[in-house]
Tab-separated table of C-alpha atoms and ligand atoms in Angstrom:
chain	number	residue	atom	x	y	z
A	1	MET	CA	0.000	0.000	0.000
A	2	PRO	CA	2.515	2.620	-1.152
A	3	VAL	CA	2.294	5.953	0.519
A	4	THR	CA	5.024	7.917	-1.230
A	5	ARG	CA	5.416	11.238	0.555
A	6	ILE	CA	3.840	14.030	2.566
A	7	GLU	CA	1.531	15.873	0.183
A	8	SER	CA	0.404	18.725	2.407
A	9	LEU	CA	0.255	20.062	5.947
A	10	THR	CA	-2.756	22.049	7.137
A	11	PHE	CA	-2.355	24.338	10.128
A	12	GLY	CA	-5.136	26.050	12.067
A	13	ILE	CA	-3.640	29.296	13.318
A	14	ALA	CA	-4.396	32.430	15.329
A	15	ASP	CA	-2.428	35.133	13.503
A	16	MET	CA	-2.547	34.854	9.712
A	17	ALA	CA	-0.114	37.716	9.103
A	18	GLU	CA	2.527	36.304	11.451
A	19	GLY	CA	2.127	32.739	10.160
A	20	THR	CA	2.421	33.969	6.580
A	21	ARG	CA	5.578	35.937	7.365
A	22	PHE	CA	7.122	32.878	9.071
A	23	PHE	CA	6.733	30.600	6.060
A	24	GLU	CA	7.800	33.366	3.682
A	25	ASP	CA	10.982	33.806	5.727
A	26	LEU	CA	11.563	30.061	5.521
A	27	GLY	CA	11.719	30.505	1.752
A	28	LEU	CA	8.528	28.777	0.657
A	29	GLU	CA	6.702	30.088	-2.388
A	30	LYS	CA	3.488	31.889	-1.435
A	31	ARG	CA	0.695	30.962	-3.855
A	32	GLU	CA	-2.287	32.481	-2.076
A	33	ALA	CA	-2.633	34.773	0.919
A	34	GLY	CA	-5.445	36.647	2.613
A	35	ALA	CA	-7.442	36.849	5.817
A	36	ALA	CA	-9.115	33.512	5.025
A	37	GLY	CA	-5.860	31.650	4.662
A	38	ALA	CA	-2.593	31.177	2.857
A	39	ARG	CA	-1.014	28.465	0.763
A	40	PHE	CA	2.668	27.832	0.310
A	41	ARG	CA	4.318	25.432	-2.105
A	42	THR	CA	7.626	23.593	-2.107
A	43	PRO	CA	9.553	23.160	-5.387
A	44	THR	CA	8.490	19.489	-5.326
A	45	ASN	CA	4.825	20.605	-5.234
A	46	GLN	CA	3.859	19.923	-1.652
A	47	SER	CA	1.631	22.432	0.122
A	48	ILE	CA	1.531	24.103	3.499
A	49	LEU	CA	-1.929	25.515	4.153
A	50	LEU	CA	-2.701	28.074	6.836
A	51	ARG	CA	-6.309	28.484	7.948
A	52	PRO	CA	-7.943	30.380	10.819
A	53	MET	CA	-8.063	27.930	13.702
A	54	GLU	CA	-11.798	28.479	14.225
A	55	ASP	CA	-12.559	27.371	10.623
A	56	PRO	CA	-15.331	24.757	11.093
A	57	ASP	CA	-14.086	22.785	8.079
A	58	LEU	CA	-10.785	21.982	9.792
A	59	PRO	CA	-10.552	18.600	11.500
A	60	ALA	CA	-10.204	18.795	15.281
A	61	ALA	CA	-6.797	18.261	16.865
A	62	PRO	CA	-6.101	16.581	20.226
A	63	GLU	CA	-4.682	19.911	21.472
A	64	SER	CA	-6.162	23.407	21.509
A	65	GLY	CA	-4.588	26.554	20.071
A	66	PRO	CA	-2.610	26.994	16.868
A	67	THR	CA	-1.361	23.641	15.601
A	68	LEU	CA	-1.119	21.176	12.746
A	69	ARG	CA	-4.654	20.038	12.036
A	70	GLU	CA	-4.093	17.480	9.277
A	71	VAL	CA	-1.325	15.720	7.359
A	72	THR	CA	-2.185	14.638	3.835
A	73	TRP	CA	-0.110	11.689	2.662
A	74	GLY	CA	0.470	11.310	-1.065
A	75	VAL	CA	-0.065	7.853	-2.572
A	76	ASP	CA	1.144	6.400	-5.860
A	77	SER	CA	-2.181	5.801	-7.648
A	78	ALA	CA	-5.950	6.094	-7.559
A	79	ALA	CA	-6.076	2.334	-6.943
A	80	THR	CA	-3.935	2.751	-3.823
A	81	LEU	CA	-6.217	5.534	-2.638
A	82	GLU	CA	-9.235	3.249	-3.004
A	83	ALA	CA	-7.430	0.417	-1.222
A	84	ILE	CA	-6.567	2.668	1.710
A	85	GLY	CA	-10.157	3.870	1.891
A	86	ALA	CA	-11.406	0.279	1.984
A	87	GLU	CA	-8.841	-0.751	4.576
A	88	LEU	CA	-9.463	2.126	6.957
A	89	GLY	CA	-13.216	1.930	6.432
A	90	LYS	CA	-13.186	-1.424	8.214
A	91	ASP	CA	-12.920	0.189	11.637
A	92	ARG	CA	-13.221	3.992	11.341
A	93	GLU	CA	-15.005	6.765	9.548
A	94	VAL	CA	-13.427	7.691	6.209
A	95	LYS	CA	-14.757	10.846	4.559
A	96	ARG	CA	-14.209	11.730	0.929
A	97	THR	CA	-14.290	15.437	0.099
A	98	SER	CA	-15.271	16.808	-3.314
A	99	ASP	CA	-11.594	17.040	-4.310
A	100	GLY	CA	-11.338	13.243	-3.990
A	101	VAL	CA	-9.195	13.389	-0.832
A	102	LEU	CA	-9.865	10.777	1.869
A	103	HIS	CA	-9.913	11.921	5.492
A	104	ALA	CA	-9.651	9.763	8.612
A	105	ARG	CA	-8.073	9.749	12.053
A	106	ASP	CA	-5.180	7.682	13.442
A	107	GLU	CA	-4.997	5.735	16.712
A	108	ALA	CA	-3.531	8.665	18.643
A	109	GLY	CA	-6.323	11.023	17.561
A	110	PHE	CA	-4.506	12.945	14.810
A	111	ALA	CA	-6.333	13.736	11.580
A	112	LEU	CA	-4.768	12.379	8.430
A	113	ALA	CA	-5.757	12.419	4.799
A	114	PHE	CA	-4.742	10.699	1.566
A	115	ALA	CA	-4.513	12.019	-1.979
A	116	VAL	CA	-2.851	10.840	-5.178
A	117	ALA	CA	0.617	12.431	-5.082
A	118	ASP	CA	1.364	15.152	-7.613
A	119	PRO	CA	5.135	15.603	-7.411
A	120	ALA	CA	7.115	18.115	-9.463
A	121	PRO	CA	10.771	17.562	-10.321
A	122	ALA	CA	13.204	19.756	-8.447
A	123	ALA	CA	16.925	20.152	-8.866
A	124	PRO	CA	18.356	21.719	-5.737
A	125	GLU	CA	21.736	23.310	-6.260
A	126	ARG	CA	24.500	20.928	-5.238
A	127	PRO	CA	26.741	22.296	-2.530
A	128	ARG	CA	30.048	23.396	-4.098
A	129	VAL	CA	32.919	22.572	-1.806
A	130	ASN	CA	36.663	22.278	-2.181
A	131	ASN	CA	38.887	19.833	-0.384
A	132	TYR	CA	42.115	17.960	-1.011
A	133	GLU	CA	41.579	16.496	-4.490
A	134	THR	CA	38.156	17.940	-5.170
A	135	SER	CA	37.714	21.381	-6.696
A	136	THR	CA	34.071	22.149	-7.355
A	137	ARG	CA	34.399	25.898	-6.778
A	138	VAL	CA	37.227	27.472	-8.772
A	139	ASN	CA	37.607	31.170	-9.549
A	140	GLN	CA	34.439	31.653	-7.582
A	141	ARG	CA	33.952	33.138	-4.141
A	142	VAL	CA	31.247	31.960	-1.753
A	143	ALA	CA	28.420	34.375	-2.459
A	144	PRO	CA	26.428	35.685	0.501
A	145	ARG	CA	23.098	33.944	0.643
A	146	GLU	CA	19.958	34.849	2.479
A	147	ARG	CA	16.528	33.356	2.089
A	148	LEU	CA	16.906	29.874	0.613
A	149	LYS	CA	14.197	27.697	-0.832
A	150	PRO	CA	13.653	24.401	1.017
A	151	THR	CA	13.229	21.560	-1.476
A	152	ARG	CA	10.554	19.544	0.272
A	153	ILE	CA	8.696	18.640	3.442
A	154	GLY	CA	10.611	15.642	4.795
A	155	HIS	CA	8.947	14.473	7.990
A	156	VAL	CA	6.356	15.061	10.656
A	157	VAL	CA	6.723	14.351	14.369
A	158	TYR	CA	3.898	13.863	16.825
A	159	ARG	CA	4.062	13.377	20.565
A	160	VAL	CA	1.942	10.458	21.720
A	161	LEU	CA	1.273	9.098	25.165
A	162	PRO	CA	3.389	6.039	26.021
A	163	ALA	CA	0.217	4.038	26.714
A	164	VAL	CA	-0.948	4.288	23.082
A	165	ARG	CA	2.464	4.215	21.430
A	166	MET	CA	2.464	0.606	20.179
A	167	LYS	CA	-1.108	0.798	18.914
A	168	ALA	CA	-0.446	4.166	17.258
A	169	SER	CA	2.679	2.889	15.480
A	170	ALA	CA	1.039	-0.403	14.464
A	171	PHE	CA	-1.650	1.574	12.621
A	172	TYR	CA	0.967	3.099	10.309
A	173	LEU	CA	3.132	-0.032	10.070
A	174	GLU	CA	0.446	-2.668	9.594
A	175	ARG	CA	-2.389	-0.770	7.945
A	176	LEU	CA	-0.566	1.777	5.782
A	177	GLY	CA	2.703	0.063	4.856
A	178	PHE	CA	5.123	2.323	6.728
A	179	LYS	CA	8.483	0.739	7.664
A	180	LEU	CA	10.072	0.832	11.100
A	181	THR	CA	13.693	2.066	10.979
A	182	ASP	CA	14.530	2.477	14.680
A	183	ARG	CA	12.469	1.876	17.803
A	184	SER	CA	13.948	3.716	20.754
A	185	LEU	CA	12.011	2.554	23.787
A	186	MET	CA	12.708	5.883	25.432
A	187	VAL	CA	12.402	8.312	22.512
A	188	GLY	CA	9.832	6.814	20.130
A	189	ASP	CA	9.244	5.008	16.837
A	190	PHE	CA	11.019	6.268	13.714
A	191	MET	CA	9.119	5.213	10.586
A	192	ARG	CA	9.761	5.716	6.893
A	193	LEU	CA	7.923	5.103	3.653
A	194	PRO	CA	8.581	2.045	1.460
A	195	GLY	CA	11.359	2.015	-1.133
A	196	ILE	CA	14.397	4.140	-0.418
A	197	GLY	CA	13.169	6.394	2.354
A	198	ASP	CA	14.501	8.920	4.808
A	199	HIS	CA	15.367	7.467	8.225
A	200	HIS	CA	12.036	8.855	9.355
A	201	GLN	CA	9.166	10.483	7.525
A	202	LEU	CA	7.015	10.017	10.612
A	203	LEU	CA	8.160	9.897	14.230
A	204	LEU	CA	5.783	9.091	17.053
A	205	MET	CA	7.674	10.410	20.041
A	206	THR	CA	7.034	9.422	23.647
A	207	ILE	CA	9.947	11.024	25.486
A	208	GLY	CA	8.533	13.631	27.853
A	209	SER	CA	5.067	13.259	26.264
A	210	LYS	CA	2.280	14.207	28.637
A	211	GLU	CA	-0.354	14.646	25.941
A	212	ALA	CA	-0.943	13.926	22.283
A	213	ARG	CA	0.256	16.909	20.288
A	214	PHE	CA	2.081	18.025	17.181
A	215	ASP	CA	5.809	18.467	17.763
A	216	HIS	CA	7.403	19.552	14.470
A	217	ALA	CA	7.593	19.254	10.710
A	218	ALA	CA	10.860	19.360	8.784
A	219	LEU	CA	11.875	21.177	5.600
A	220	GLU	CA	14.863	19.881	3.662
A	221	VAL	CA	17.514	22.227	2.319
A	222	ALA	CA	20.297	21.272	-0.064
A	223	GLY	CA	23.295	21.118	2.253
A	224	PHE	CA	24.898	21.726	5.609
A	225	ASP	CA	25.790	25.279	4.678
A	226	ASP	CA	22.184	25.970	3.760
A	227	VAL	CA	20.915	24.955	7.210
A	228	LEU	CA	23.174	27.626	8.684
A	229	TRP	CA	22.471	30.261	6.036
A	230	SER	CA	18.738	29.775	6.310
A	231	GLY	CA	18.730	29.431	10.113
A	232	GLY	CA	20.807	32.594	10.373
A	233	TYR	CA	18.300	34.386	8.156
A	234	MET	CA	15.478	33.241	10.439
A	235	GLN	CA	17.314	34.479	13.523
A	236	GLN	CA	17.993	37.837	11.912
A	237	HIS	CA	14.284	38.186	11.180
A	238	GLY	CA	13.290	37.625	14.779
A	239	TRP	CA	12.369	33.942	14.800
A	240	LYS	CA	13.512	31.952	17.812
A	241	GLY	CA	15.776	28.949	17.408
A	242	THR	CA	14.734	26.221	19.850
A	243	TRP	CA	17.203	23.396	19.232
A	244	GLY	CA	20.460	23.153	17.326
A	245	PRO	CA	22.240	23.534	15.051
A	246	GLY	CA	23.471	19.992	15.417
A	247	ARG	CA	23.625	16.532	13.892
A	248	GLN	CA	21.091	14.062	15.224
A	249	PRO	CA	21.996	10.643	16.617
A	250	LEU	CA	19.055	8.850	14.941
A	251	GLY	CA	18.747	9.913	11.302
A	252	ASN	CA	22.157	11.609	11.445
A	253	HIS	CA	20.740	14.690	9.752
A	254	VAL	CA	22.041	18.182	10.301
A	255	PHE	CA	19.213	20.191	11.833
A	256	TRP	CA	18.075	23.462	13.357
A	257	HIS	CA	14.639	23.894	14.942
A	258	PHE	CA	12.620	27.115	15.132
A	259	ALA	CA	9.489	27.954	17.121
A	260	ASN	CA	6.539	28.027	14.728
A	261	PRO	CA	3.827	30.640	15.375
A	262	CYS	CA	1.419	28.196	13.713
A	263	GLY	CA	2.111	25.547	16.392
A	264	GLY	CA	5.027	23.349	17.410
A	265	GLU	CA	8.316	23.854	15.602
A	266	ILE	CA	9.684	23.793	12.068
A	267	GLU	CA	13.010	22.101	11.465
A	268	LEU	CA	15.474	22.877	8.697
A	269	PHE	CA	17.420	19.723	7.855
A	270	THR	CA	19.761	18.115	5.383
A	271	ASP	CA	21.715	14.903	4.810
A	272	MET	CA	19.484	12.429	6.634
A	273	ASP	CA	20.335	8.706	6.527
A	274	ARG	CA	18.296	6.718	4.031
A	275	PHE	CA	17.248	3.074	4.122
A	276	ASP	CA	15.634	0.611	1.744
A	277	ASP	CA	13.232	-2.267	2.309
A	278	SER	CA	16.088	-4.648	3.207
A	279	TRP	CA	16.765	-2.719	6.432
A	280	GLN	CA	15.980	-4.592	9.640
A	281	PRO	CA	14.670	-2.298	12.383
A	282	VAL	CA	16.861	-1.758	15.417
A	283	ILE	CA	15.415	-1.703	18.931
A	284	TRP	CA	17.242	0.649	21.267
A	285	GLU	CA	16.660	-0.200	24.919
A	286	LYS	CA	17.392	3.365	25.965
A	287	GLY	CA	17.594	6.490	23.849
A	288	GLY	CA	19.855	5.302	21.065
A	289	PRO	CA	23.272	6.532	20.048
A	290	ARG	CA	24.532	9.781	21.504
A	291	PRO	CA	24.234	13.062	19.638
A	292	VAL	CA	26.931	13.327	17.024
A	293	TRP	CA	27.446	17.010	17.672
A	294	MET	CA	25.335	19.802	19.022
A	295	ILE	CA	25.874	23.518	19.382
A	296	GLY	CA	23.575	26.490	19.744
A	297	ASP	CA	20.657	25.782	21.981
A	298	GLY	CA	21.896	22.276	22.796
A	299	ILE	CA	19.724	19.543	24.167
A	300	PRO	CA	16.260	20.422	25.504
A	301	GLU	CA	15.949	19.986	29.233
A	302	VAL	CA	13.364	17.222	28.935
A	303	LEU	CA	15.758	15.121	26.826
A	304	ARG	CA	18.677	15.866	29.151
A	305	GLN	CA	16.681	14.685	32.166
A	306	SER	CA	15.392	11.556	30.438
A	307	LEU	CA	18.829	10.549	29.195
A	308	ALA	CA	20.327	11.153	32.651
A	309	LYS	CA	17.612	9.028	34.219
A	310	ALA	CA	18.327	6.243	31.752
A	311	GLY	CA	22.033	6.398	32.558
A	312	GLU	CA	23.128	7.965	29.297
A	313	LYS	CA	25.172	11.123	29.154
A	314	PRO	CA	24.144	13.383	26.314
A	315	GLY	CA	26.141	16.149	24.804
A	316	GLY	CA	29.182	14.658	23.097
A	317	PRO	CA	30.474	11.955	20.820
A	318	ALA	CA	30.427	8.444	22.218
B	401	FE2	FE1	12.879	16.264	12.936
């Protein structure tokens, strides 16, 4: 049942002007904007939709306030869409809207939808670097860069209560064909889509989770340099970095998180590990490997406390 990517994210928000400015500063292309909502597009043709949070057409979220109200997953064909509708219809309500999109709810209470994917080709600029025997930038200085365009939406992370974690993950793994990459008993379940997939395109996180809520969504940029260029641009425009820059222990991606006025956080990332269907999931009894490196805002207090409790010392290479 091939789900191929995230097709769109729909946020219900309180301040349309601020939310619009945030995603503009992140470098997404604004296609529509007004009091009733805004729509942004990635170069690979995924959408981020902003709607007033009191819009009655938005699905409810487990949490109140501005937040992610629905993830639409793109699937490979109309036949797959029908198969998912039939599968989920066995034990839950599945609504079809006039645009042909199917809407349902997962085991943790989050709204999700399915649509036939409509990807566009994108060719992000390859980072030009020089080192010993490699000269990819000759007679050319590094040009100052400001607002960069993220290539795509890479992953979504929800916080789920530990009591529903296994059931919530099984829904994606057994009913929708997601693949488990790593299961950290302390942190959560890192799942990817079939084929060659990012280490995680969905993470159900339990560490420090006291309620079901949206944690963050991640936008991919072309290279390490771009995370810092783009993150620096965000800082200069008044947006608050919440975690990073750093390189993650699970996924190994370079990342930098920013507080999102539309709810949760948005992560800029690059160079995540990828896996194919031959990968056997790894169960980590504690948190998993230690952070590879971390500067800036370092490790959030909740993670520091949990790792200390589990007998692991965060903050440096193993
Ligand atoms: Fe992330």
